[in-house]
PDB file of C-alpha atoms in Angstrom:
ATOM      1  CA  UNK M  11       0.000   0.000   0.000  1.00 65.00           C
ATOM      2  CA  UNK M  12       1.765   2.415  -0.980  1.00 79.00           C
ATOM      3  CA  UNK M  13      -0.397   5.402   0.198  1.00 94.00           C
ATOM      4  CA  UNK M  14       0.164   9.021  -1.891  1.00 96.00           C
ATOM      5  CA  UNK M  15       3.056   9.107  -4.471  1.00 96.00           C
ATOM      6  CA  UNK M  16       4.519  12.359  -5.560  1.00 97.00           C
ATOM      7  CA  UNK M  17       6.911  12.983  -8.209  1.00 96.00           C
ATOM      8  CA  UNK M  18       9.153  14.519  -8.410  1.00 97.00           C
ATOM      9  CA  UNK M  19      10.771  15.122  -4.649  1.00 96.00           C
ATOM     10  CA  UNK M  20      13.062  17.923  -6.188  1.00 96.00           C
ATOM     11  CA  UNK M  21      13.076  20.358  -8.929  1.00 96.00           C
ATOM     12  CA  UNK M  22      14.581  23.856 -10.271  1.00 97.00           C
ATOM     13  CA  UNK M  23      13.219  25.477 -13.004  1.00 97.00           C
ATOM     14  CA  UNK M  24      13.615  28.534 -14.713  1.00 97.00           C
ATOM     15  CA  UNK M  25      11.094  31.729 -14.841  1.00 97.00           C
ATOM     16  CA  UNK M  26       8.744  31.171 -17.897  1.00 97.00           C
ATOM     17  CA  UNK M  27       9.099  27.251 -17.758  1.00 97.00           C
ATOM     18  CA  UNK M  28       6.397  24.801 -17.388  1.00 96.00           C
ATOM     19  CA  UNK M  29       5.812  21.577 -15.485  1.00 96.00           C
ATOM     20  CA  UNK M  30       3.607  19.003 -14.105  1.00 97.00           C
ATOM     21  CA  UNK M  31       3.825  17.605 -10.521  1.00 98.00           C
ATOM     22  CA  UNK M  32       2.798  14.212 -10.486  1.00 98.00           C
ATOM     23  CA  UNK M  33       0.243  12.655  -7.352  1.00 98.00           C
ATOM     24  CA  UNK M  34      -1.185   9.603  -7.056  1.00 97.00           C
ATOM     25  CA  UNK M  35      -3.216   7.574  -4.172  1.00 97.00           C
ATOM     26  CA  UNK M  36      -3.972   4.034  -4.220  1.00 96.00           C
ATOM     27  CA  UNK M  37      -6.267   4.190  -1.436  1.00 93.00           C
ATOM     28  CA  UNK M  38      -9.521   4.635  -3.134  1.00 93.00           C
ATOM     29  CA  UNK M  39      -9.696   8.280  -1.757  1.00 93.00           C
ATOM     30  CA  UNK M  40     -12.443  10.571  -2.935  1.00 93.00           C
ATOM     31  CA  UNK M  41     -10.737  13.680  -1.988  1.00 94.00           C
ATOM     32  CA  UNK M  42      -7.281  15.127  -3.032  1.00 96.00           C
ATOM     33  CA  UNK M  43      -5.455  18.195  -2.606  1.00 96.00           C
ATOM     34  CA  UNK M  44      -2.646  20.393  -3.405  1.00 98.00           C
ATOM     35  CA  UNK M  45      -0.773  22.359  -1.013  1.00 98.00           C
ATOM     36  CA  UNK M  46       1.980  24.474  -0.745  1.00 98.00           C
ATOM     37  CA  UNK M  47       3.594  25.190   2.137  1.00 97.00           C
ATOM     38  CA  UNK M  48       6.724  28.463   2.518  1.00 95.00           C
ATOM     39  CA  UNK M  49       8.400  28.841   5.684  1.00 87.00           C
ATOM     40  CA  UNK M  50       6.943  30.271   8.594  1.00 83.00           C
ATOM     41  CA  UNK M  51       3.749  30.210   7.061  1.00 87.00           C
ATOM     42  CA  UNK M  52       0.373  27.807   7.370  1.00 88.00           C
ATOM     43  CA  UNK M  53       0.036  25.196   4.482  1.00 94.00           C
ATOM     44  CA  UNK M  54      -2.449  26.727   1.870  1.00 95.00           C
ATOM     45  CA  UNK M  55      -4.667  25.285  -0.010  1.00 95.00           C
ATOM     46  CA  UNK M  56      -4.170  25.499  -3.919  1.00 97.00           C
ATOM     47  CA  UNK M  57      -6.731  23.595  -5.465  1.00 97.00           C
ATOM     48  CA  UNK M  58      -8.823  20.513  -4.579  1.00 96.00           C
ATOM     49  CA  UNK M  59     -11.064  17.591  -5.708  1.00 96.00           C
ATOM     50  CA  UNK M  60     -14.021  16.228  -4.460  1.00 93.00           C
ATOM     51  CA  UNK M  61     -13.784  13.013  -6.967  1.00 94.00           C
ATOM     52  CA  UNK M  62     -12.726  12.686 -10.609  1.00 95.00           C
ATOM     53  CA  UNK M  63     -13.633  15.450 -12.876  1.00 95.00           C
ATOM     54  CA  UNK M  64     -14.376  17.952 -10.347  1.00 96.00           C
ATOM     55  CA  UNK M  65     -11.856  20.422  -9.459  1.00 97.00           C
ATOM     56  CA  UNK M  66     -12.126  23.668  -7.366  1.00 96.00           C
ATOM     57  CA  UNK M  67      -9.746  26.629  -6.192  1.00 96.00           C
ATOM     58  CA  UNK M  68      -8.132  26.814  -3.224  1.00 94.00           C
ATOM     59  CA  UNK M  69      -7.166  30.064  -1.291  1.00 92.00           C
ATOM     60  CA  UNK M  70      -4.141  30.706  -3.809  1.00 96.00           C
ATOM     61  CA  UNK M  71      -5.016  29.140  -7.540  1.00 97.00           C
ATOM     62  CA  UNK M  72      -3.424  31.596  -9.595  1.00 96.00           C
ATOM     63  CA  UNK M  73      -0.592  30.327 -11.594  1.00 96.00           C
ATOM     64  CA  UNK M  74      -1.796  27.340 -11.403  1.00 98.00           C
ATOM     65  CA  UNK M  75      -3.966  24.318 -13.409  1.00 97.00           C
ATOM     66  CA  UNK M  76      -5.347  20.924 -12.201  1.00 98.00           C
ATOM     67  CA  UNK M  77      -7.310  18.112 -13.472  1.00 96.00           C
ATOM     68  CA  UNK M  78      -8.799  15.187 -11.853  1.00 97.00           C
ATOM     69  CA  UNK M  79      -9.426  12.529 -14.623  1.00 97.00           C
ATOM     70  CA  UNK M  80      -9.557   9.160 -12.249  1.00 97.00           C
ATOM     71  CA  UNK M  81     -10.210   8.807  -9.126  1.00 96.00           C
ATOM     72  CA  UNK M  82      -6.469   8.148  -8.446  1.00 97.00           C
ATOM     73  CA  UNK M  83      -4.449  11.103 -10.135  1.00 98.00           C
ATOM     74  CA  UNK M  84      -4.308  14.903  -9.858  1.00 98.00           C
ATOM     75  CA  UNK M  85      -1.783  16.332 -11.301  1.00 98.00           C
ATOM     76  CA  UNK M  86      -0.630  20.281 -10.502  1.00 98.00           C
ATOM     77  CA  UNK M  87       0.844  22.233 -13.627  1.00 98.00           C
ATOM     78  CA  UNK M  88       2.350  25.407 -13.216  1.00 96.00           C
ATOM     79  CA  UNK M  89       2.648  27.037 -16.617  1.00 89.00           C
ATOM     80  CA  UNK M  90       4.865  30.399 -16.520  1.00 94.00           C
ATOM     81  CA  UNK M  91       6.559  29.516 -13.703  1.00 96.00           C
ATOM     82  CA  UNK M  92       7.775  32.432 -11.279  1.00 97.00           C
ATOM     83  CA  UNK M  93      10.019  32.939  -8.310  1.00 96.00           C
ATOM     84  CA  UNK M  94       7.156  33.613  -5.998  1.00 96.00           C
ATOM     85  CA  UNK M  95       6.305  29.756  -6.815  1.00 97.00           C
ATOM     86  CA  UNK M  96       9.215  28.785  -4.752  1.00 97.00           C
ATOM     87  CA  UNK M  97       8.052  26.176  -2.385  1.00 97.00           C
ATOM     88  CA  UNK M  98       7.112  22.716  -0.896  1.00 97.00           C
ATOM     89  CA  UNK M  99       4.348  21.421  -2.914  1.00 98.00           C
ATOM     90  CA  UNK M 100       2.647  18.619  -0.855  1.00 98.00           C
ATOM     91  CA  UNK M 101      -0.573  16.468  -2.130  1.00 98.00           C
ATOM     92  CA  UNK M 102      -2.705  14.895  -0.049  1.00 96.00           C
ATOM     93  CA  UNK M 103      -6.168  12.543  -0.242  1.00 95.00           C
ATOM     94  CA  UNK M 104      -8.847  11.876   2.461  1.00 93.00           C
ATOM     95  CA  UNK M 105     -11.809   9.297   2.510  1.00 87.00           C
ATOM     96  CA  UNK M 106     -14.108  12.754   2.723  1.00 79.00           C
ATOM     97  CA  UNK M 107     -15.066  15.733   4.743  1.00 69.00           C
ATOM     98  CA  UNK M 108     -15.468  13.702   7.986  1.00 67.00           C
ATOM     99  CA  UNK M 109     -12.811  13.045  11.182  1.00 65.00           C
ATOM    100  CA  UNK M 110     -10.506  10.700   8.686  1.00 72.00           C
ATOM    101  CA  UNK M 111      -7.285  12.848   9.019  1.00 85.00           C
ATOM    102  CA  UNK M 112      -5.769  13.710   5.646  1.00 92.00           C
ATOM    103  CA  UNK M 113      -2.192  11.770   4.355  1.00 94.00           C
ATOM    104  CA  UNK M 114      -0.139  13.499   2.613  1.00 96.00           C
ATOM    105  CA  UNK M 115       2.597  12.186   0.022  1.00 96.00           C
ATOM    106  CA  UNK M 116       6.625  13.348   0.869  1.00 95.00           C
ATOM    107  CA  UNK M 117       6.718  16.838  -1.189  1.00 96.00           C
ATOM    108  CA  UNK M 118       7.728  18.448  -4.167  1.00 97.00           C
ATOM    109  CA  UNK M 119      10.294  21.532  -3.644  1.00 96.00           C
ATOM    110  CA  UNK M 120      10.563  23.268  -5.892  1.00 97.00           C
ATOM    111  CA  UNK M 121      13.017  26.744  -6.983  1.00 97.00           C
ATOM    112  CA  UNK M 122      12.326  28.787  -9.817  1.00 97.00           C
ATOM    113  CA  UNK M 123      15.395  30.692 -10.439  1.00 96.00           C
TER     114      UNK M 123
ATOM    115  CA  UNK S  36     -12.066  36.857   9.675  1.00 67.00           C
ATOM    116  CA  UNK S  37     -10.390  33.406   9.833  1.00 79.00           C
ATOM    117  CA  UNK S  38      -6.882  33.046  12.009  1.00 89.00           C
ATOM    118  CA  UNK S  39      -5.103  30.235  13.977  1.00 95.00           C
ATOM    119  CA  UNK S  40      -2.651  31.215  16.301  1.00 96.00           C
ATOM    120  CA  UNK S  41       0.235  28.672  17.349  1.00 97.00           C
ATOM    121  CA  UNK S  42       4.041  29.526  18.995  1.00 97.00           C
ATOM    122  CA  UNK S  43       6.072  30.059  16.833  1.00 96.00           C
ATOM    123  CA  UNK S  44       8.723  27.483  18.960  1.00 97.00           C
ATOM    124  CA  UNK S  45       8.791  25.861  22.119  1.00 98.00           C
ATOM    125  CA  UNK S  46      11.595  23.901  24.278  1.00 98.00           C
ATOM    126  CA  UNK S  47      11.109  20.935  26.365  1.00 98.00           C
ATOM    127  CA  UNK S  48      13.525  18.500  28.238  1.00 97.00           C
ATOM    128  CA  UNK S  49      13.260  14.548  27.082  1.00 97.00           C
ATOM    129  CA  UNK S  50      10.865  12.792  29.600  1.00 97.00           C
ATOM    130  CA  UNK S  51       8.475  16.146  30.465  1.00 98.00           C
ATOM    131  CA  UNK S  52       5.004  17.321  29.865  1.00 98.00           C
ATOM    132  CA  UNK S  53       4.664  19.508  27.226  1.00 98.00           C
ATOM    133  CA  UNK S  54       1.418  22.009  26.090  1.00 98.00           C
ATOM    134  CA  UNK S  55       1.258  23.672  22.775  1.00 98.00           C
ATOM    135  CA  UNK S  56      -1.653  25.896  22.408  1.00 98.00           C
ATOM    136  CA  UNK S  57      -3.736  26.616  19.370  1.00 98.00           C
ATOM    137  CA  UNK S  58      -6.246  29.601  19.455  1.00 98.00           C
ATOM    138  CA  UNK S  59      -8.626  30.382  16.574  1.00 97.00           C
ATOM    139  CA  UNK S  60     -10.900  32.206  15.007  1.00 94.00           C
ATOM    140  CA  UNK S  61     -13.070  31.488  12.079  1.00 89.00           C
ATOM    141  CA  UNK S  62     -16.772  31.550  10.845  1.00 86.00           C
ATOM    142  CA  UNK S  63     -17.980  28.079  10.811  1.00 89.00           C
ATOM    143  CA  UNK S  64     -15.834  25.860  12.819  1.00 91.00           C
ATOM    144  CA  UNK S  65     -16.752  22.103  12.012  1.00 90.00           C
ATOM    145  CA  UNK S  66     -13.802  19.835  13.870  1.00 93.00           C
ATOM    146  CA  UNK S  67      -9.839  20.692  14.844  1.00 95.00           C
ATOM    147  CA  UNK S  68      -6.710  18.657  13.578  1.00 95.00           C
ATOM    148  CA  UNK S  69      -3.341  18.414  14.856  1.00 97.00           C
ATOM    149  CA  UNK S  70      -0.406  17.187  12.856  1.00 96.00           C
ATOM    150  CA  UNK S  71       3.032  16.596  13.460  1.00 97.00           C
ATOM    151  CA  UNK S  72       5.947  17.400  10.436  1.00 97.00           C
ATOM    152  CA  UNK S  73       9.323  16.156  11.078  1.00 96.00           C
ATOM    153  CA  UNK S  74      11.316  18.461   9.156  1.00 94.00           C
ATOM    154  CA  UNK S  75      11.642  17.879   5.498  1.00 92.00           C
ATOM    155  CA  UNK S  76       9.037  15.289   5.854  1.00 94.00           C
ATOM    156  CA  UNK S  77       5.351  15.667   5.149  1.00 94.00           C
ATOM    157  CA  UNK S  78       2.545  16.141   7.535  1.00 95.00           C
ATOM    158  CA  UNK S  79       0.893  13.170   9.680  1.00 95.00           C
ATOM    159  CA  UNK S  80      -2.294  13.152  11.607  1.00 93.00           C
ATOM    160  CA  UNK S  81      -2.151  12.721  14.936  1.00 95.00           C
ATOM    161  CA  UNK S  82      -5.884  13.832  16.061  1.00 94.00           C
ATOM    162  CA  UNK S  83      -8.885  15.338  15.603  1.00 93.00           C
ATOM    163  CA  UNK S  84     -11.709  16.731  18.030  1.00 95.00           C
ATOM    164  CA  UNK S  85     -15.146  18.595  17.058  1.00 93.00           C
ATOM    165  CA  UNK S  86     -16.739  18.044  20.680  1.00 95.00           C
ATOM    166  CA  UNK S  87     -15.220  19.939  23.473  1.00 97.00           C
ATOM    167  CA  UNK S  88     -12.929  17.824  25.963  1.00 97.00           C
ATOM    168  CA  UNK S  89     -10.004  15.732  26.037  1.00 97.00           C
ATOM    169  CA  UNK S  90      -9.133  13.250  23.444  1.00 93.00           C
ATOM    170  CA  UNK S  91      -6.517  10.788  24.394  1.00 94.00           C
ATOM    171  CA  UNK S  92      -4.305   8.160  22.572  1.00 90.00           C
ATOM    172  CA  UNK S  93      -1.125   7.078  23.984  1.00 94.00           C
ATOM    173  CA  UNK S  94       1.182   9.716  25.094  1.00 96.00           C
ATOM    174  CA  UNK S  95      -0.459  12.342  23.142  1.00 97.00           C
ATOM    175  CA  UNK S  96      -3.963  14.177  24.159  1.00 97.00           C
ATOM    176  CA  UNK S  97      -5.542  16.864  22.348  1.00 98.00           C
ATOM    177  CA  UNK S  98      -8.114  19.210  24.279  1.00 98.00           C
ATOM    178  CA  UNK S  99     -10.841  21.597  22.853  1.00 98.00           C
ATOM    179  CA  UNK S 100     -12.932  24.257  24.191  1.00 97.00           C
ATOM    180  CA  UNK S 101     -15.040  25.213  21.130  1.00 96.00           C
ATOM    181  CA  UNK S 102     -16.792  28.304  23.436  1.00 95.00           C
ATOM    182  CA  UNK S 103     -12.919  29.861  24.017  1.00 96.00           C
ATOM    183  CA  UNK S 104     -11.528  29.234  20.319  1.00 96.00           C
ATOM    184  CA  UNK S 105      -9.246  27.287  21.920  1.00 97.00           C
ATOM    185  CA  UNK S 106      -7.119  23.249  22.104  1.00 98.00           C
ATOM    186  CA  UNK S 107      -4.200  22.039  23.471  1.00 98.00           C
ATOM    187  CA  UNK S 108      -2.026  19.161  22.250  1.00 98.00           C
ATOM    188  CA  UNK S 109      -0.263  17.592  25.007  1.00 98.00           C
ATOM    189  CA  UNK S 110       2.721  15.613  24.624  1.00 98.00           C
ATOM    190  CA  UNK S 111       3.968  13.538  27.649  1.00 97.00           C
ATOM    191  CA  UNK S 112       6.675  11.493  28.455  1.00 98.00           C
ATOM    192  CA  UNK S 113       8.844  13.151  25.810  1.00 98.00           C
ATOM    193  CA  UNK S 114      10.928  11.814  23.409  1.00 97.00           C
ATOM    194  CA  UNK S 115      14.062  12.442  21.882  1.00 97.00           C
ATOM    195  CA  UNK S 116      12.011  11.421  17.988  1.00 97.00           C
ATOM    196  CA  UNK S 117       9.479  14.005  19.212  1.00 98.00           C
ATOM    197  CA  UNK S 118      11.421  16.959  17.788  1.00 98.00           C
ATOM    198  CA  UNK S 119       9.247  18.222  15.169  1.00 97.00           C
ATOM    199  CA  UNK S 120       6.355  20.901  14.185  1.00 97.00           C
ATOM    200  CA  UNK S 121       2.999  20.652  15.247  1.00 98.00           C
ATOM    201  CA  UNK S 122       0.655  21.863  13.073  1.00 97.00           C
ATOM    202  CA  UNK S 123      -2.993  22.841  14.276  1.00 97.00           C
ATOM    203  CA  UNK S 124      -5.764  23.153  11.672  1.00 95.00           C
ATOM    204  CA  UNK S 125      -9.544  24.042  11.656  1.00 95.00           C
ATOM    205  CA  UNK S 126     -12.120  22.723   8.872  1.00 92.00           C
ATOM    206  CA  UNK S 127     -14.655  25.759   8.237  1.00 88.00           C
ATOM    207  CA  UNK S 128     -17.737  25.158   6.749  1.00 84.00           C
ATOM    208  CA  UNK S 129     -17.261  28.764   5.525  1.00 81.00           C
ATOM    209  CA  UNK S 130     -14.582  27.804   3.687  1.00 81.00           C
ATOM    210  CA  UNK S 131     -16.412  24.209   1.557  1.00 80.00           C
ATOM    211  CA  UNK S 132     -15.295  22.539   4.973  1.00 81.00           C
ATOM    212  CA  UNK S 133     -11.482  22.704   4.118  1.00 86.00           C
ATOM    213  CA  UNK S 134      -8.557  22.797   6.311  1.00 91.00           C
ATOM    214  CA  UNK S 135      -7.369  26.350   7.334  1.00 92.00           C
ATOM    215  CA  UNK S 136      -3.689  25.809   8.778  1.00 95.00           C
ATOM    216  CA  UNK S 137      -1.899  27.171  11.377  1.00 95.00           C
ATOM    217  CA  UNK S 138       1.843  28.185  10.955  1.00 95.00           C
ATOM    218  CA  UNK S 139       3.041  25.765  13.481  1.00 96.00           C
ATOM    219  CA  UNK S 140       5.058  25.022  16.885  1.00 98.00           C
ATOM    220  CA  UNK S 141       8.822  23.807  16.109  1.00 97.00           C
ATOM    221  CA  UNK S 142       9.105  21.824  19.454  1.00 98.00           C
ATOM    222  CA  UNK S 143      12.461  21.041  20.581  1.00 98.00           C
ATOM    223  CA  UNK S 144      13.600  18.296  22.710  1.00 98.00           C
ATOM    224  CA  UNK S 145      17.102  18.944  24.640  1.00 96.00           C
ATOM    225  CA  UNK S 146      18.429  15.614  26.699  1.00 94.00           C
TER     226      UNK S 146
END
């Protein structure tokens, strides 16, 4: 069981490049999520998924696309990337909006230089 | 508006008691997590209360007043693999019952 898989764990890319973060749960989870988190600072919520094919925006969307084909993929793609997208990207999936906690896969970071 | 209030860092001595408070504020509070992050390691759930009192398993409890905006995660019997953050977050209805996060307590264990 391998729980949430993210790919990849490290990444630099440079302003005005593109890319995909990979996430994928094998644990039959309606609900996913992207977050990023920046020192000092509370995790925030980029975009979410309530089950495949609906998407919604988080608290900070903007610079930022998902999709939620199956139930067990949801990729993140940045497309003009920035410096102010410098950060720990972290998915995570949930059984729904009940007591289950949330697990989260190990984290993206990312520097766009 | 919405806002969860954690220290910033704390210090404890291996074997103690420890508290770390969480304080918040938001429109529609619907149930309070706590999670602990080992650094450069992602977030893992630890508990979760939505009624006010104590909720205990093992050496951690986590406390809630829901009148005072207001839980406690205590930590006993401390542990050297207990250096981490703790990381308090509130689901708000207000907010499509997603997680607003606190910034987190770095807790530090000395010998």
């Amino acid at each position: 069981n391998a729980g949430v898989t993210q790919t990849p764990k490290f990444r630099i890319l440079k302003i005005g490049q593109s890319m995909t973060l990979q996430c994928t749960q094998d644990m039959n989870h309606n609900y996913m999520y992207w977050y990023r988190q920046d020192p000092g600072m509370g995790l925030k919520l980029i975009y979410y998924s309530v089950g495949a094919g609906i998407t919604d925006k988080g608290e900070v969307p903007n610079g930022y696309n998902v999709s939620r084909s199956t139930t067990e993929d949801f990729p993140l793609r940045l497309e003009l990337a920035a410096p102010s997208q410098t950060s720990v990207y972290f998915c995570a999936s949930s059984k729904d909006v009940t007591n289950y906690g949330y697990t989260f896969g190990s984290g993206t970071r990312l520097t766009v230089v | 508006g919405q806002n969860i209030d954690q220290p910033t860092e704390m210090t404890a001595t291996e074997g103690a008691i420890v508290q770390i408070n969480c304080t918040y504020q938001t429109s529609g509070f619907n149930g309070l997590f706590w999670y602990q992050q080992h650094a450069g390691e992602a977030p893992t759930f630890l508990s979760y209360n939505v009624l006010d009192g104590l909720e205990e398993k093992g050496r951690f409890s986590s406390f809630l007043s829901r009148s005072k905006g207001y839980s406690y995660l205590l930590l006993k019997e401390l542990q050297m693999k207990d250096s981490a953050s703790y990381l308090c977050a509130v689901r708000d209805w207000d907010s499509n019952y997603q997680l607003i996060w606190g910034a987190g307590t770095k807790l530090i264990i000395k010998p």
